[in-house]
PDB file of C-alpha atoms in Angstrom:
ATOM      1  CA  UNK A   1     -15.405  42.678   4.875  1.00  0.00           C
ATOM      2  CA  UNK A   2     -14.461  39.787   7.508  1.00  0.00           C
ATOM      3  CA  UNK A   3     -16.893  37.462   4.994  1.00  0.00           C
ATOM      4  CA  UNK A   4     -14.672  38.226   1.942  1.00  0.00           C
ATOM      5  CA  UNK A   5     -11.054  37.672   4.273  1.00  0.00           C
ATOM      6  CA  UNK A   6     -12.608  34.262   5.069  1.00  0.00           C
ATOM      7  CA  UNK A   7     -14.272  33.222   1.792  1.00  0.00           C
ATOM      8  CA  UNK A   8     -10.396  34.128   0.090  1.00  0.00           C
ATOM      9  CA  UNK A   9      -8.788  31.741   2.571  1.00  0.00           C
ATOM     10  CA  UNK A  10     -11.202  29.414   2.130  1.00  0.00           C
ATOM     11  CA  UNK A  11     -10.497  29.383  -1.461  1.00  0.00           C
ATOM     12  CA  UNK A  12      -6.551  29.808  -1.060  1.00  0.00           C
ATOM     13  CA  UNK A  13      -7.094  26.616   1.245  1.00  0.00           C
ATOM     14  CA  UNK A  14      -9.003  24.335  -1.137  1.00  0.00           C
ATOM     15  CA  UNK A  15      -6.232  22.952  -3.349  1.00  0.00           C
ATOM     16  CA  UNK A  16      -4.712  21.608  -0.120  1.00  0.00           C
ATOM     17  CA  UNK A  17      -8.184  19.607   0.421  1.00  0.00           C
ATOM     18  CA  UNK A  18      -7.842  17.860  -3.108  1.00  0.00           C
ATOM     19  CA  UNK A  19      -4.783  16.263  -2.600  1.00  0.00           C
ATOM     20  CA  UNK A  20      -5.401  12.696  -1.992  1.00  0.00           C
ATOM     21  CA  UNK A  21      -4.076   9.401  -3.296  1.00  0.00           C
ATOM     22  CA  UNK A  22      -5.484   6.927  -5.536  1.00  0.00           C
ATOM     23  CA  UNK A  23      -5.374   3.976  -5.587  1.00  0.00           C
ATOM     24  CA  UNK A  24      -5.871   0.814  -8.311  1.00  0.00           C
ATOM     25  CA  UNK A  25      -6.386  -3.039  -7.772  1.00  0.00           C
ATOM     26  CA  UNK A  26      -8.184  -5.877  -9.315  1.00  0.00           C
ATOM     27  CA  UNK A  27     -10.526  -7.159  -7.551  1.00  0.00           C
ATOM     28  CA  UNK A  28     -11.319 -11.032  -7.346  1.00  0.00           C
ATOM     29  CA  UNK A  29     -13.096 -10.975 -10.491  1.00  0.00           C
ATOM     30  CA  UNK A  30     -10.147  -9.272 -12.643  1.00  0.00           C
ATOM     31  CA  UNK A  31     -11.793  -5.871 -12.861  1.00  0.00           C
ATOM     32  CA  UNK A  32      -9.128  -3.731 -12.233  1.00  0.00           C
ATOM     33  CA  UNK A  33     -10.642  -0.534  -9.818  1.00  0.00           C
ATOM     34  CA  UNK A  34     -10.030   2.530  -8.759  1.00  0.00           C
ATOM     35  CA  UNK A  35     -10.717   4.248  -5.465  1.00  0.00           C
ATOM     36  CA  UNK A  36      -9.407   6.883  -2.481  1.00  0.00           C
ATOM     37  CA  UNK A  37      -9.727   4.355  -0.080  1.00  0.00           C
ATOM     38  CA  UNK A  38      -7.318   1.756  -0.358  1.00  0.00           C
ATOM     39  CA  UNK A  39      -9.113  -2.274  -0.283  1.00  0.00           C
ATOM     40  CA  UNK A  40      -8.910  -4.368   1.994  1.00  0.00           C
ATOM     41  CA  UNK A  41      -6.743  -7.823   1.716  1.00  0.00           C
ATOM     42  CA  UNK A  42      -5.797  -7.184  -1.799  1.00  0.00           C
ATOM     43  CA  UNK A  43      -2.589  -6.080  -3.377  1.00  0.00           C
ATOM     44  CA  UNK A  44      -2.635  -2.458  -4.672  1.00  0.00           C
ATOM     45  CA  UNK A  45      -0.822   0.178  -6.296  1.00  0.00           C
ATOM     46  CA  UNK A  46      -0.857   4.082  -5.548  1.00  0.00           C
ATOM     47  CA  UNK A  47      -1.564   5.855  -8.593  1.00  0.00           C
ATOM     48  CA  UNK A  48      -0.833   9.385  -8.780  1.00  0.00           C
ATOM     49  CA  UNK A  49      -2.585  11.963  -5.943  1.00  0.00           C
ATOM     50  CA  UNK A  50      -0.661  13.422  -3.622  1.00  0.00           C
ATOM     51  CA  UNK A  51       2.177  11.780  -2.526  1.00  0.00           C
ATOM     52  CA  UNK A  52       5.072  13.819  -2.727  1.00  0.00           C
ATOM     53  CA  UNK A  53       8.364  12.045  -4.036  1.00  0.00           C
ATOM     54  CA  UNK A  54      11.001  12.042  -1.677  1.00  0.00           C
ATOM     55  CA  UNK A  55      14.357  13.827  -2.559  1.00  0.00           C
ATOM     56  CA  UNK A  56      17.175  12.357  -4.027  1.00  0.00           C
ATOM     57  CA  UNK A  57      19.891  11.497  -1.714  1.00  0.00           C
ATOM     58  CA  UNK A  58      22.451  13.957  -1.401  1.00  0.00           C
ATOM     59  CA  UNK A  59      26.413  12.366  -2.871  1.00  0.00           C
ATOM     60  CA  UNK A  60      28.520  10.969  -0.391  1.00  0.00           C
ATOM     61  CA  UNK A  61      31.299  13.137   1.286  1.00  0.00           C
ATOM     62  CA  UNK A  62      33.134  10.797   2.581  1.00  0.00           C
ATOM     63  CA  UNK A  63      36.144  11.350   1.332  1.00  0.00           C
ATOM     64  CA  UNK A  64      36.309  14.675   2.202  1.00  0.00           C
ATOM     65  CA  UNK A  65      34.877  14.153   5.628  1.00  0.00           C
ATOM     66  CA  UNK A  66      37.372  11.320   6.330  1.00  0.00           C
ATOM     67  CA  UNK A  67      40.295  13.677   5.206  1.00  0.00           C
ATOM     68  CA  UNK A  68      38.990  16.574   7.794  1.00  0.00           C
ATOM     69  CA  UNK A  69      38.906  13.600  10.410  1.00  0.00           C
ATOM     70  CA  UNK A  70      42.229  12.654  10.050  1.00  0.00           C
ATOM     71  CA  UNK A  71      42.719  16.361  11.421  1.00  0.00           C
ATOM     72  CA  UNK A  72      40.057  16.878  14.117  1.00  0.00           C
ATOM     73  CA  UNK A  73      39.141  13.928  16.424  1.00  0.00           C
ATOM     74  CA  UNK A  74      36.173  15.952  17.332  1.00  0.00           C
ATOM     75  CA  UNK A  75      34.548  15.734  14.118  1.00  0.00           C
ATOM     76  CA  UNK A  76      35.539  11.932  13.415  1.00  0.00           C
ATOM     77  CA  UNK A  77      33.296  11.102  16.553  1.00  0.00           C
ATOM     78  CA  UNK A  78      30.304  13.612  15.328  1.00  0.00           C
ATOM     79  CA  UNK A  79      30.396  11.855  11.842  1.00  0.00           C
ATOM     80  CA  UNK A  80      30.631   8.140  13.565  1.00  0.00           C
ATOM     81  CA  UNK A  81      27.918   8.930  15.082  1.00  0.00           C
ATOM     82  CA  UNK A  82      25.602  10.473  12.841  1.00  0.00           C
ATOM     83  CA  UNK A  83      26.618   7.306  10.377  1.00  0.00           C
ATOM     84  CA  UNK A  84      25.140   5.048  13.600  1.00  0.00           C
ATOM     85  CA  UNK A  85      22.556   7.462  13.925  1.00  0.00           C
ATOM     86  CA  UNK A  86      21.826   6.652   9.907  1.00  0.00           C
ATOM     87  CA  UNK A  87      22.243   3.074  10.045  1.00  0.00           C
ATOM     88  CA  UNK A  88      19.712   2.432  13.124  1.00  0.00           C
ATOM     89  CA  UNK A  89      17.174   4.829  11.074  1.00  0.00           C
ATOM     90  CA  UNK A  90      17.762   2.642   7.983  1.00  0.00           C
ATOM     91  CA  UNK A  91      17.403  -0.771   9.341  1.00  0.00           C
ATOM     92  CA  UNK A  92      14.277   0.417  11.351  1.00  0.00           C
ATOM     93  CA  UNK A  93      12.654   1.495   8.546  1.00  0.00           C
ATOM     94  CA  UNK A  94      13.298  -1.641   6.611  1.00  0.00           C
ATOM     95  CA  UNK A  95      11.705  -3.344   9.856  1.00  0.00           C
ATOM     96  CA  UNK A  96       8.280  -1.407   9.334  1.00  0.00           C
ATOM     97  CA  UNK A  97       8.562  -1.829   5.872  1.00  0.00           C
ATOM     98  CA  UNK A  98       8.910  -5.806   6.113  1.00  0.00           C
ATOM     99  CA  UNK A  99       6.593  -5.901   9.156  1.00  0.00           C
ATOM    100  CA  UNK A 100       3.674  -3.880   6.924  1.00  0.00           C
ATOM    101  CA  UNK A 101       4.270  -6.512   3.932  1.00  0.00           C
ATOM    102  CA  UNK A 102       3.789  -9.968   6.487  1.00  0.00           C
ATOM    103  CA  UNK A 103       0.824  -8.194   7.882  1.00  0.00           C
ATOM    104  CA  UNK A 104      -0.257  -7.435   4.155  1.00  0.00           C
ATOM    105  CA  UNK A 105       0.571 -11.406   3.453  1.00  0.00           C
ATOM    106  CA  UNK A 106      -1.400 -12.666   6.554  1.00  0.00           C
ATOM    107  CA  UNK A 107      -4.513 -10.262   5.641  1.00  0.00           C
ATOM    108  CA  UNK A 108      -4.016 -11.496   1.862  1.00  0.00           C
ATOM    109  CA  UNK A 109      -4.323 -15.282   3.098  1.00  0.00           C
ATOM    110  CA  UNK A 110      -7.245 -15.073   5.126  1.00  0.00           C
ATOM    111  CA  UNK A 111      -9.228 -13.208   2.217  1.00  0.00           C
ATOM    112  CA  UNK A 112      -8.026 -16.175  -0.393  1.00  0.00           C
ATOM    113  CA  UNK A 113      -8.711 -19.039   1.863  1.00  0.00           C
ATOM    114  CA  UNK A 114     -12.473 -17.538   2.968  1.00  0.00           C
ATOM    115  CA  UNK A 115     -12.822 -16.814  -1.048  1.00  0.00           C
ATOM    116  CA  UNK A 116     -12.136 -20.590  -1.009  1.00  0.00           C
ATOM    117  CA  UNK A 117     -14.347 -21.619   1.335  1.00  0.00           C
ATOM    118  CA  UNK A 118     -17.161 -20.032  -0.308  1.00  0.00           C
ATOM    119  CA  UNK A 119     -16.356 -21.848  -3.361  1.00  0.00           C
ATOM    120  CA  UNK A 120     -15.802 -25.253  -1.540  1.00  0.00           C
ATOM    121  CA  UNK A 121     -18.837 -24.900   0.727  1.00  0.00           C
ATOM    122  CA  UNK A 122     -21.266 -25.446  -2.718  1.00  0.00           C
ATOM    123  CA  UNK A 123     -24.870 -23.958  -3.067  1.00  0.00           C
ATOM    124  CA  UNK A 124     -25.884 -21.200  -5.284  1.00  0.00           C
ATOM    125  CA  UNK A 125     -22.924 -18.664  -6.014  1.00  0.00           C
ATOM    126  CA  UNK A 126     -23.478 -15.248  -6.831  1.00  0.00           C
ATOM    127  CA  UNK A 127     -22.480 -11.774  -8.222  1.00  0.00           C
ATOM    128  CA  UNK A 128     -23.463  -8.353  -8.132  1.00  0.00           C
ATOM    129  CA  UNK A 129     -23.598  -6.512 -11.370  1.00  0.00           C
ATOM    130  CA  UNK A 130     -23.311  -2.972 -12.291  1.00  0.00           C
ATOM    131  CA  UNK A 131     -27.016  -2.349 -11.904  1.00  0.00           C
ATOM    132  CA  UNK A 132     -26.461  -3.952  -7.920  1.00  0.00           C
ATOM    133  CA  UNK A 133     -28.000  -7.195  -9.080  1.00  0.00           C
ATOM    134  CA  UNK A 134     -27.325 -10.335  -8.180  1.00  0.00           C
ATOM    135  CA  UNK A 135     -26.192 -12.757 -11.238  1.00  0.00           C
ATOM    136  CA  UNK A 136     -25.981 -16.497 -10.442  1.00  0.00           C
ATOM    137  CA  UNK A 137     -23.060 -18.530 -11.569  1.00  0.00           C
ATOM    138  CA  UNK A 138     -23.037 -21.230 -13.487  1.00  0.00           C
ATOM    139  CA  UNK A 139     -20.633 -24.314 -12.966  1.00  0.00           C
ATOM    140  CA  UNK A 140     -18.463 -23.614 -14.936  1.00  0.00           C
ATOM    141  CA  UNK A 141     -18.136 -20.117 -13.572  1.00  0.00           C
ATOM    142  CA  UNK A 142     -18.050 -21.602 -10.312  1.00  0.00           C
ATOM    143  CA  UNK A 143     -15.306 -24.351 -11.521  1.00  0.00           C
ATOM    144  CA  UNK A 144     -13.288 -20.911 -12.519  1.00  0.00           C
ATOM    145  CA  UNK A 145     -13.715 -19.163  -9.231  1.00  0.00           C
ATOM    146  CA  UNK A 146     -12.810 -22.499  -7.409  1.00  0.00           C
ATOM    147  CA  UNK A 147      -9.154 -21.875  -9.353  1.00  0.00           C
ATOM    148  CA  UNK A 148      -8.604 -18.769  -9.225  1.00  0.00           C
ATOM    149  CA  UNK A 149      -9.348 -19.008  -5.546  1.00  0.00           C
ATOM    150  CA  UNK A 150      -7.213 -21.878  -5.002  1.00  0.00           C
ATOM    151  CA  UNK A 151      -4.423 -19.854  -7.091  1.00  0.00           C
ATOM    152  CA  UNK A 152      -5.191 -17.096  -4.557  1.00  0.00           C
ATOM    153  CA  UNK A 153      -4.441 -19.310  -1.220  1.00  0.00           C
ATOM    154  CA  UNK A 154      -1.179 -20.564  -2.780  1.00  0.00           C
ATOM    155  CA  UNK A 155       0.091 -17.315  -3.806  1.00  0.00           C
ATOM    156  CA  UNK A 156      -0.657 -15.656  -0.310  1.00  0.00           C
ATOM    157  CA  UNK A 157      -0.505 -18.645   2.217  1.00  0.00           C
ATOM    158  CA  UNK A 158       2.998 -19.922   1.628  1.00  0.00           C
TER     159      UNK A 158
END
């Protein structure tokens, strides 16, 4: 009996342990990919999984707040302050949000300019293929990496 009560809310539980985002980028090759685990240095999008979206924002009231606080000076501080209390939750948020992207940048710019490197430093270059071999580039492979790593470093190191 206590086997069966735990194997149902194991089961009831299980949807909750699928939920998980996924997430797509193209990795220095141009192969776009797809993963749980988001990469590292490289720009990426979250497809689908389970992000939840956030509500809309409710309409303003303003108007009829700012007509009740004509009336009660109680209720004109309470709604000052919750539109402070707003503001400083707004602009904080933006903070994190533009100190996550310069972090992103900085992480972005040190992949492209050691992706450089590697192609500036000369010697044999190499791949992995599918099979987890290694496949040698040719010049002008190598030429094209050189490029495309160079068009890397500008795009993140500005």
């Amino acid at each position: 009996m206590m086997h069966s009560r735990l194997l149902a809310i194991a089961l009831l539980l299980l949807p909750l342990a699928a939920i998980a985002d996924v997430y797509k980028w193209k990795d220095t090759n141009g192969t776009t990919r797809y993963s749980d685990i988001p990469p590292n240095n490289l720009p990426y999008e979250t497809v689908g999984g389970g992000k939840i979206a956030a509500p809309a924002p409710s309409p303003a009231k303003a108007p009829v707040e700012e007509g009740a606080s004509n009336k009660d000076p109680k209720l004109a501080k309470e709604i000052d302050a919750q539109r402070r209390r707003d503001d400083a939750e707004r602009s904080k948020k933006q903070d994190q949000q533009k100190q996550a992207a310069d972090k992103q940048k900085q992480e972005n710019c040190a992949t492209a300019r050691g992706n450089l490197a590697n192609y500036q430093q000369g010697g044999r270059i190499y791949k992995m293929n599918a099979d987890g071999e290694r496949e040698y580039l040719d010049d002008n492979a190598i030429d094209k990496g050189l490029e495309d790593a160079q068009k890397q470093v500008d795009k993140y190191c500005k």
